[in-house]
Coordinates of C-alpha atoms in Angstrom, one line a residue:
X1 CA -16.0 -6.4 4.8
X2 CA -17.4 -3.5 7.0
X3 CA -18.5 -3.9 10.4
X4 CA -21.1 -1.4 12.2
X5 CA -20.0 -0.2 15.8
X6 CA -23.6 -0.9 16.6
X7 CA -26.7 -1.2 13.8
X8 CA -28.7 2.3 13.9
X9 CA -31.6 1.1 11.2
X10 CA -32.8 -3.0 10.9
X11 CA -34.0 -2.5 6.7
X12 CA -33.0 -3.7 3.5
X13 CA -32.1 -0.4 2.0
X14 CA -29.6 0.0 4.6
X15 CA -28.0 -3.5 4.1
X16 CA -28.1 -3.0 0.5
X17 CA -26.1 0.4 1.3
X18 CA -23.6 -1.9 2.9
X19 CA -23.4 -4.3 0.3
X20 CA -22.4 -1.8 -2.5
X21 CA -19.5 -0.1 -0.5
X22 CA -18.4 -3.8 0.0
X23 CA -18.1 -4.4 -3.5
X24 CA -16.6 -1.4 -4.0
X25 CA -13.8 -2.3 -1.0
X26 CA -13.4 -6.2 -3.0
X27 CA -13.0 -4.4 -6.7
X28 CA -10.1 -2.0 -5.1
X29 CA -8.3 -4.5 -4.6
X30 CA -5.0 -3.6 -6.6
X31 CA -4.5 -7.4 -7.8
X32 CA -7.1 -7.5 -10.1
X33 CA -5.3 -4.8 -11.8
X34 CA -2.3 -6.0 -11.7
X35 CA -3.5 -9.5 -13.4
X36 CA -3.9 -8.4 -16.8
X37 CA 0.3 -7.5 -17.2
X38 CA 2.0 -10.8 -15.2
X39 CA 2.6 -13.7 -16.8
X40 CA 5.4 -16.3 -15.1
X41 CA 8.2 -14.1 -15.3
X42 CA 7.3 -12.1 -17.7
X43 CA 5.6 -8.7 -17.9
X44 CA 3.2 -7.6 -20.9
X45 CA 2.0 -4.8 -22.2
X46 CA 0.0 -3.5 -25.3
X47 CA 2.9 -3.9 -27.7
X48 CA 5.3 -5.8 -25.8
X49 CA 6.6 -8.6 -23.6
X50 CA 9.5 -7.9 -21.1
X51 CA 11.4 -11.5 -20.5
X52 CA 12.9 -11.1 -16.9
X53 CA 15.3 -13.7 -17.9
X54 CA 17.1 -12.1 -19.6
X55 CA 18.2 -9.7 -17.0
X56 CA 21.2 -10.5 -14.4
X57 CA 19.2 -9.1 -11.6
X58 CA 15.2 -8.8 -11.0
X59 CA 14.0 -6.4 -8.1
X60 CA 10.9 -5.3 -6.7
X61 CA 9.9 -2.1 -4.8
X62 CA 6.4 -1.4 -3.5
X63 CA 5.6 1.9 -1.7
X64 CA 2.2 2.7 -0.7
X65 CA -0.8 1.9 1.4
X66 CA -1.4 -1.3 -1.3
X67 CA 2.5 -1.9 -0.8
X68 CA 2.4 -5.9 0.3
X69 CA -0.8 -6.5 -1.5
X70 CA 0.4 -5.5 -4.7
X71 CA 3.8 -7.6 -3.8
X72 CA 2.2 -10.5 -2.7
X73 CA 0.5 -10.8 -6.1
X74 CA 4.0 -10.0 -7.9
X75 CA 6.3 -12.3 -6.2
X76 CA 3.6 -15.5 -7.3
X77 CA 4.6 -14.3 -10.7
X78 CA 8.0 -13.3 -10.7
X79 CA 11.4 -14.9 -9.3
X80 CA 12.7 -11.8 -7.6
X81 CA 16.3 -10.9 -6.6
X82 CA 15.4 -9.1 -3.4
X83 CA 12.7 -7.0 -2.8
X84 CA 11.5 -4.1 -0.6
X85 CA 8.4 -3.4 1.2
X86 CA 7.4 0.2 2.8
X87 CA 4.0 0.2 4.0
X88 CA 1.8 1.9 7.2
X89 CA 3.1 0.9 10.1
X90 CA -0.1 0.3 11.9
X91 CA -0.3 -2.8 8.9
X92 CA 0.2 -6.3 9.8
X93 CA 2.0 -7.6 6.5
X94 CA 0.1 -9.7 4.6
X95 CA 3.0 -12.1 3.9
X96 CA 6.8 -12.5 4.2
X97 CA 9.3 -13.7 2.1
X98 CA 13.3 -13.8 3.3
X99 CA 14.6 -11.7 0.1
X100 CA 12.0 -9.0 0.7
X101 CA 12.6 -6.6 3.2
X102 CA 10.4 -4.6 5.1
X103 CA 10.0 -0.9 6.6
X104 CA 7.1 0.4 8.6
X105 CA 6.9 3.9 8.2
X106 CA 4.9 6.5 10.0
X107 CA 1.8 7.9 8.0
X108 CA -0.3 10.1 7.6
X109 CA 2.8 12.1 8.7
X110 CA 6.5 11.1 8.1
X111 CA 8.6 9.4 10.7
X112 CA 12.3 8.5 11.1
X113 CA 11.5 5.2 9.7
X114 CA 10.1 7.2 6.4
X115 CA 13.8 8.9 6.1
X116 CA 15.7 5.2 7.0
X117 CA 13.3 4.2 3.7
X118 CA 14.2 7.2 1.8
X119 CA 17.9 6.4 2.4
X120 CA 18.3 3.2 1.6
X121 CA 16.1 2.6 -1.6
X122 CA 17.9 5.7 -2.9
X123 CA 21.4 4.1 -2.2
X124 CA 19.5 0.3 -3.3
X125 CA 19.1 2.2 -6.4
X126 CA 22.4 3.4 -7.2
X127 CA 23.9 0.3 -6.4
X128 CA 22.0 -1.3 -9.6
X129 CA 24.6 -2.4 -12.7
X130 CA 22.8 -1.8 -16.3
X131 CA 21.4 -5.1 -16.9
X132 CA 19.4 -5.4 -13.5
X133 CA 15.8 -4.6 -13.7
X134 CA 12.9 -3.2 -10.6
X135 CA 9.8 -3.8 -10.9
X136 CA 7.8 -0.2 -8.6
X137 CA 5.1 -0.5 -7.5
X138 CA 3.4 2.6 -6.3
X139 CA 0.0 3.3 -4.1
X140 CA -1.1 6.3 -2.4
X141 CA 0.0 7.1 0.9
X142 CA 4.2 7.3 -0.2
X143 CA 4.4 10.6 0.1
X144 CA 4.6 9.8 4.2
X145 CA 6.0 6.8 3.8
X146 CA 9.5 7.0 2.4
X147 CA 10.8 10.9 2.8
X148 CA 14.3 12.2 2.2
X149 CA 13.8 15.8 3.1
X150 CA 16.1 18.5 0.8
X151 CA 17.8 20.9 3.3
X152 CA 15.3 20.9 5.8
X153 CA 14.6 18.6 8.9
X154 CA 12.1 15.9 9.4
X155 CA 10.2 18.2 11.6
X156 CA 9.9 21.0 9.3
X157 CA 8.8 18.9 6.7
X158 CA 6.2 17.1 9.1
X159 CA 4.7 20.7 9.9
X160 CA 4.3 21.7 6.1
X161 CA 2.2 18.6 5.5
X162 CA 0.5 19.5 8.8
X163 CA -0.4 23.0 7.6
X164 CA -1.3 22.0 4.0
X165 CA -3.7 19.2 5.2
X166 CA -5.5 21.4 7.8
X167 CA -6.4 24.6 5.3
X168 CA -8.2 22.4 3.3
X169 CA -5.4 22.3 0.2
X170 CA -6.1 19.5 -2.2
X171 CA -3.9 16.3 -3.0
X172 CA -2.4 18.0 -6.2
X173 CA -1.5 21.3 -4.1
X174 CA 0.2 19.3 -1.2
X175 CA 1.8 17.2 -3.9
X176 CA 3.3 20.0 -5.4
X177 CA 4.9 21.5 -2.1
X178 CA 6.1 17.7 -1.1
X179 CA 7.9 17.6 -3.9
X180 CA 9.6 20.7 -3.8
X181 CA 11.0 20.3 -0.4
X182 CA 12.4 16.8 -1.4
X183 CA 15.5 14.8 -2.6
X184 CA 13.6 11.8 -4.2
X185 CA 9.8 13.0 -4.8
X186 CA 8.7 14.1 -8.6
X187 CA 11.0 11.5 -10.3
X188 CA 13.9 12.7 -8.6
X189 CA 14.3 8.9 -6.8
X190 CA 15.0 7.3 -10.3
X191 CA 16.3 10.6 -12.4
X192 CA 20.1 8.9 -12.6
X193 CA 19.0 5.0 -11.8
X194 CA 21.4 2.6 -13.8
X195 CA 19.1 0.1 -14.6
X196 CA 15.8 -0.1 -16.6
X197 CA 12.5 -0.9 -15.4
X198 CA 8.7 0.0 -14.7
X199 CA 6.0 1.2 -12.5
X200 CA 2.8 0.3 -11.3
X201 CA 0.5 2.4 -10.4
X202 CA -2.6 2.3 -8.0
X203 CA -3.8 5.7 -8.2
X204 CA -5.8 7.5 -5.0
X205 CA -5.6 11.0 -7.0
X206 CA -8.2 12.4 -8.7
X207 CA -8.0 12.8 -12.6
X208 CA -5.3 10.0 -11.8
X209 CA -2.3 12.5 -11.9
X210 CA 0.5 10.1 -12.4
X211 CA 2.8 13.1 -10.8
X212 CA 0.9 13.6 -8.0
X213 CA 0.5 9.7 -6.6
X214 CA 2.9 9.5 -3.9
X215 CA 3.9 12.3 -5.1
X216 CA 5.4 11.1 -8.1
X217 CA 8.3 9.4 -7.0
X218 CA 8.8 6.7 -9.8
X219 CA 7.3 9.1 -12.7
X220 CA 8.1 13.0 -13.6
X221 CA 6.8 16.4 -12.5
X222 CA 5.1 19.5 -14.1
X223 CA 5.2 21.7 -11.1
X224 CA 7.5 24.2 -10.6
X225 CA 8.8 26.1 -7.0
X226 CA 7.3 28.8 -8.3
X227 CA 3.8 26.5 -8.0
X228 CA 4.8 25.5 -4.6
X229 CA 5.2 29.2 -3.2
X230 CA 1.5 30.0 -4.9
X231 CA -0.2 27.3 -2.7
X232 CA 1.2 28.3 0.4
X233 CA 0.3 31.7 -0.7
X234 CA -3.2 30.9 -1.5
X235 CA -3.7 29.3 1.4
X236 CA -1.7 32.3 3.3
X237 CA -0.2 29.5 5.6
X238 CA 3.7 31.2 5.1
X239 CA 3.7 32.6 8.7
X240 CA 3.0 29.1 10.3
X241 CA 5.7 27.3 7.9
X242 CA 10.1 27.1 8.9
X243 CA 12.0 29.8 7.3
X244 CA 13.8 27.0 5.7
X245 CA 11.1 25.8 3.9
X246 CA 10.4 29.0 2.5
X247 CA 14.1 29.4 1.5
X248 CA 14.0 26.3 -0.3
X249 CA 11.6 27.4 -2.6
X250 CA 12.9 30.4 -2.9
X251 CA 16.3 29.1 -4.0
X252 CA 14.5 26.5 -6.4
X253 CA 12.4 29.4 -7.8
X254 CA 16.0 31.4 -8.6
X255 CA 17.2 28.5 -9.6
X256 CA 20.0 27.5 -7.4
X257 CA 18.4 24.4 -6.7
X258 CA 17.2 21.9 -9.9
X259 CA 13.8 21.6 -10.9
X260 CA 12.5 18.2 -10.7
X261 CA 12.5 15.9 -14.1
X262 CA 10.2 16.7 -16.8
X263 CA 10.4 13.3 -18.4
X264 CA 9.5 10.3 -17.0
X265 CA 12.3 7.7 -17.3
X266 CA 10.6 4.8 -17.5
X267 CA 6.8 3.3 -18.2
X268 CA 4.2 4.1 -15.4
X269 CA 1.2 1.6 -16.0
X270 CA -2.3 2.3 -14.3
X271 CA -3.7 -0.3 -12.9
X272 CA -7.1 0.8 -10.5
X273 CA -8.4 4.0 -9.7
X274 CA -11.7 5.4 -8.1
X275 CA -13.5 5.5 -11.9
X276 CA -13.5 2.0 -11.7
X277 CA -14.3 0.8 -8.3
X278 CA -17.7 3.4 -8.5
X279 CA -18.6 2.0 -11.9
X280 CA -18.5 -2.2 -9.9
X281 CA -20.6 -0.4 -7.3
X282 CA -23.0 0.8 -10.0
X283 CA -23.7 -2.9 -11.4
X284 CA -23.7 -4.1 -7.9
X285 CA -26.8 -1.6 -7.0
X286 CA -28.0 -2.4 -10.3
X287 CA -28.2 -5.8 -9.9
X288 CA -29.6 -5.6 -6.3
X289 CA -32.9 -4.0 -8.2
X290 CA -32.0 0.1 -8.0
X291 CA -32.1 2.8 -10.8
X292 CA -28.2 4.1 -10.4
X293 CA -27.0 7.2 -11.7
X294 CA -22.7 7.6 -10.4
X295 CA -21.0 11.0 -9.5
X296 CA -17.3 11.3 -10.5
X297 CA -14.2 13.6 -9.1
X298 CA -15.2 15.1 -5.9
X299 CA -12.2 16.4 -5.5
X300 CA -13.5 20.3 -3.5
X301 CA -14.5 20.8 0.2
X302 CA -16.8 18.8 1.8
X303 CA -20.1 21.5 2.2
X304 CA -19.5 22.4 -1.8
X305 CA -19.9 18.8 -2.5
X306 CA -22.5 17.9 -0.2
X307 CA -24.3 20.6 -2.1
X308 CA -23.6 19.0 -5.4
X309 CA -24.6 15.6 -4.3
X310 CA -27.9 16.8 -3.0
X311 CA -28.8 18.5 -5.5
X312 CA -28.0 15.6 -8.0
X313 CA -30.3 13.0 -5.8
X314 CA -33.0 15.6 -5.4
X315 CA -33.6 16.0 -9.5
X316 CA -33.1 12.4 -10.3
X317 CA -35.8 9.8 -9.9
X318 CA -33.2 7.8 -9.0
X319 CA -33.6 5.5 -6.2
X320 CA -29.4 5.4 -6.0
X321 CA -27.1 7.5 -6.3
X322 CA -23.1 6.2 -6.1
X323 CA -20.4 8.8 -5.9
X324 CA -16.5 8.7 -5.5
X325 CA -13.6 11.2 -5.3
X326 CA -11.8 12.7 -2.2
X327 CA -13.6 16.0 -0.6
X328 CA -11.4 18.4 1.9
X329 CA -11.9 19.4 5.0
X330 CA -11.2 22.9 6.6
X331 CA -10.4 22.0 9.8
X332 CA -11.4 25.2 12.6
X333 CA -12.9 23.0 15.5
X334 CA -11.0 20.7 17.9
X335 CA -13.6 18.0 17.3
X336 CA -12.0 13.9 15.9
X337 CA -13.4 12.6 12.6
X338 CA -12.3 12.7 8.7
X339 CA -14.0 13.9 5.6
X340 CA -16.4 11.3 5.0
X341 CA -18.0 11.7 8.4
X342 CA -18.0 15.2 7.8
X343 CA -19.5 14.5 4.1
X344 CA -22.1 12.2 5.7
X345 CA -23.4 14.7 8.2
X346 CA -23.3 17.4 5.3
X347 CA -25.5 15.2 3.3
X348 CA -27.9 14.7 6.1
X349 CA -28.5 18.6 6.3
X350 CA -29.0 19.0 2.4
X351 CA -31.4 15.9 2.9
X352 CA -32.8 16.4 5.5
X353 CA -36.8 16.0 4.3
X354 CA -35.6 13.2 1.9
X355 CA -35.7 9.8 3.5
X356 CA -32.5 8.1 2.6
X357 CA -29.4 6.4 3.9
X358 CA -26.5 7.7 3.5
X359 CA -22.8 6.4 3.5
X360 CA -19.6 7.2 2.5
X361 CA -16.1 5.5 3.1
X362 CA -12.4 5.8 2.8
X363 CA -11.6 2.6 0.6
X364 CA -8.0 2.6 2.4
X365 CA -9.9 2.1 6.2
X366 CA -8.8 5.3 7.5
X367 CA -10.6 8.5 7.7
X368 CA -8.9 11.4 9.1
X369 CA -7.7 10.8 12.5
X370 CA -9.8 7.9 13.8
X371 CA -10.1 3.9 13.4
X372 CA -13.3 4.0 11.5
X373 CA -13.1 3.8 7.1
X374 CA -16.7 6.2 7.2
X375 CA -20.2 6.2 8.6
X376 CA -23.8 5.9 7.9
X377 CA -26.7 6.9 8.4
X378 CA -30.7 7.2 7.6
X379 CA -32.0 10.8 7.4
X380 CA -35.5 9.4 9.6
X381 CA -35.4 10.6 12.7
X382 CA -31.5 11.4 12.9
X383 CA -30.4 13.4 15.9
X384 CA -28.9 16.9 16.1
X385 CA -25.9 17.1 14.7
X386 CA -25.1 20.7 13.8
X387 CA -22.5 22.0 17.3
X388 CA -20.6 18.4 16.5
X389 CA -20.1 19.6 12.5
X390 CA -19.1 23.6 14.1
X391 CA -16.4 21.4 16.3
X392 CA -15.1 19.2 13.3
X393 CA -16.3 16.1 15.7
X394 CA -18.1 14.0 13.3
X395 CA -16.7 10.9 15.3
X396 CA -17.8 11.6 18.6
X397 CA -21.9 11.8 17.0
X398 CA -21.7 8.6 15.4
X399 CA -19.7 7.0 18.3
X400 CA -22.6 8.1 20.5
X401 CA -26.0 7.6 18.1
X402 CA -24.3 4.6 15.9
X403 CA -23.1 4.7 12.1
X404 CA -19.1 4.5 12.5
X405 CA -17.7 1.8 9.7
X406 CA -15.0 -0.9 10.0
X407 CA -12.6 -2.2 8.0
X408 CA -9.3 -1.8 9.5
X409 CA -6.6 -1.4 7.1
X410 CA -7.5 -2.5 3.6
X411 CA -3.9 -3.0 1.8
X412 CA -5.5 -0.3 -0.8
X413 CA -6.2 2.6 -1.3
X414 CA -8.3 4.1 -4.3
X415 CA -9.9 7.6 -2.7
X416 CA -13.5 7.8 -1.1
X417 CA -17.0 6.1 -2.1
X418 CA -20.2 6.5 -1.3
X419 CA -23.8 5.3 -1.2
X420 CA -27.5 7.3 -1.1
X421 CA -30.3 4.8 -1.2
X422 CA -34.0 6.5 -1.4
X423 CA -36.0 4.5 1.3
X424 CA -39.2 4.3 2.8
X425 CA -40.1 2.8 6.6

């Protein structure tokens, strides 16, 4: 549930913001997904039923920000071998279970515990006979979580991800690069695995790229070196970036180094993306009495979207408007905040003659490099804000006029939603 750092406006349209984000937060949880394909033992699909009996061997692997949820779910179902957990490390496990081990890795950026991961599910892996079975499970946030870095160090690769995150590149792009500067991203984790199996997947990417969630570790890869190269190009980032990065890609590009798998080797599932969780948040403000109209795949920088969103709410008679997707940020100031404080303040401007609330969220708790999931706030009489946006230090206004949103870590992790409520005082 979220919690306000202090309450800015005491009205109903601004609990009934509240509310919908909440259900939104309850219908990302990743179990409800996950429901429709477990039965005791056994997993189902469309066409077919997997008996995990009949296997020697059944293991479980779950990466991701909804790493222990989606476990805790799949050990109630299944009598597992071992297991292994790598999640946030600033997440209190949800449960524990003596054949399940667990790693805490470092995220947003890679730590040494993210290589100790890498190592030793690559080597779990390989250590698999043919009639063993692993059930992945795979959220957003893996990409950090468990690294195994291809002839570069673990400080290069932290800089690259630094660098791509603060010019404002999207998921997909920084996907890309991860997975060219990496021994087990873009299927390469699974490319020679004995045994069968399949993945789970809770997607936090946009147009739910299978290849780009957690950088496709347990699926395939249609990006090239060659792509990698262009988005540091684009985003002219080369000079700030290890000459060994560079001459990875270089030597992948020439082709002294393999691409990464084309195919995926075995079935990746769906089970929860950001499509879903605005369409629960629709009936939700439905049912609480508004006329909804839901905006899909934000997926551009957060003053082109702000733009969009405005404009939307301005033409509709709408007294709602949901939207969802994950907006960048071009980060020039040396302000603290994330993209959905940034977004909020952005929408503020665009609204600013429109009495409204407005809110917006990170369903995973986090956003950017604070504490708080979001903020909101009501257009009505709302402070200057413009020198805290030119500073990138949408946390320090809200921490000082109110608005900042709590959740602490949600165990999920299905992109960014948001609320605009038309209002009156």
């Amino acid at each position: 549930m979220l919690k306000l750092n202090y309450i800015l406006k005491n009205n109903k349209f601004f609990y009934d913001a509240i509310k919908i984000l909440d259900e939104g937060l309850l219908h990302a949880n990743p179990q409800i997904g996950l429901k429709q394909y477990f039965l005791k033992n056994k997993i189902k699909s469309k066409n077919s039923i997997i008996n995990l009996k009949k296997f020697d061997n059944v293991y479980l692997i779950s990466i991701g920000k909804a790493a222990d949820s989606m476990a805790q779910f799949v050990s109630s179902k299944i009598n597992l071998t071992s297991g292994i957990i790598v999640m946030p490390s600033n997440y209190k496990p949800l449960f524990h279970q003596k054949n399940i081990r667990f790693f805490m890795s470092g995220h947003p950026l890679p730590n040494t515990q993210s290589v100790k991961a890498g190592k030793y599910i690559k080597n779990f892996i390989a250590s698999t006979t043919k009639n063993d079975f692993i059930i992945f499970l795979i959220s957003g946030g893996g990409s950090a979580l468990v690294t195994l870095p291809n002839k570069i160090s673990l400080k290069e690769k932290i800089n690259v991800n630094q660098q791509l995150i603060q010019c404002g590149a999207n998921i997909n792009e920084i996907s890309c690069v991860r997975k060219h500067i990496s021994d087990i991203k873009g299927g390469r984790l699974i490319e020679e695995m004995p045994c069968t199996g399949i993945s789970f997947v809770l997607s936090d990417v946009i147009g739910d790229d299978l290849s780009s969630i957690s950088s496709g570790i347990t699926y395939a890869d249609k990006t090239t070196f060659s792509d990698a190269l262009k988005v540091i190009q684009k985003y002219k980032i080369e000079k700030n970036i290890s000459k060994n990065v560079i001459t990875v890609l270089n030597n992948g590009k020439n082709g002294k180094i393999r691409e990464t798998p084309t195919k995926p080797k075995i079935k990746n599932l769906l089970i929860g993306n950001n499509k879903k969780t605005i369409i629960t948040m629709k009936d939700k403000s439905e049912k609480l009495g508004y006329s909804t109209h839901a905006i899909f795949n934000l997926n551009s920088n957060v003053t082109v979207e702000a733009k969009k969103i405005a404009k939307k709410f301005k033409r509709t008679r709408k007294a709602c408007l949901i939207f969802g997707g994950e907006t960048t940020v071009n980060v020039i100031g040396k302000g603290k905040g994330g993209r959905n404080q940034e977004l909020v303040l952005h929408l503020s401007r665009e609204l600013k003659n429109v009495p409204c609330i407005i809110s917006s969220i990170g369903t995973d708790g986090i956003d950017g490099n604070t504490k708080f999931a979001g903020a909101i706030v009501s257009t009505v009489n709302l402070p200057p804000f413009e020198k805290f946006l030119k500073n990138n230090d949408s946390f320090n206004f809200f921490k000082k006029f109110g608005g900042l949103l709590h959740t602490g870590p949600t165990h999920t992790n299905v992109n960014d939603i948001g609320v605009i409520l038309r209002h009156t005082l």
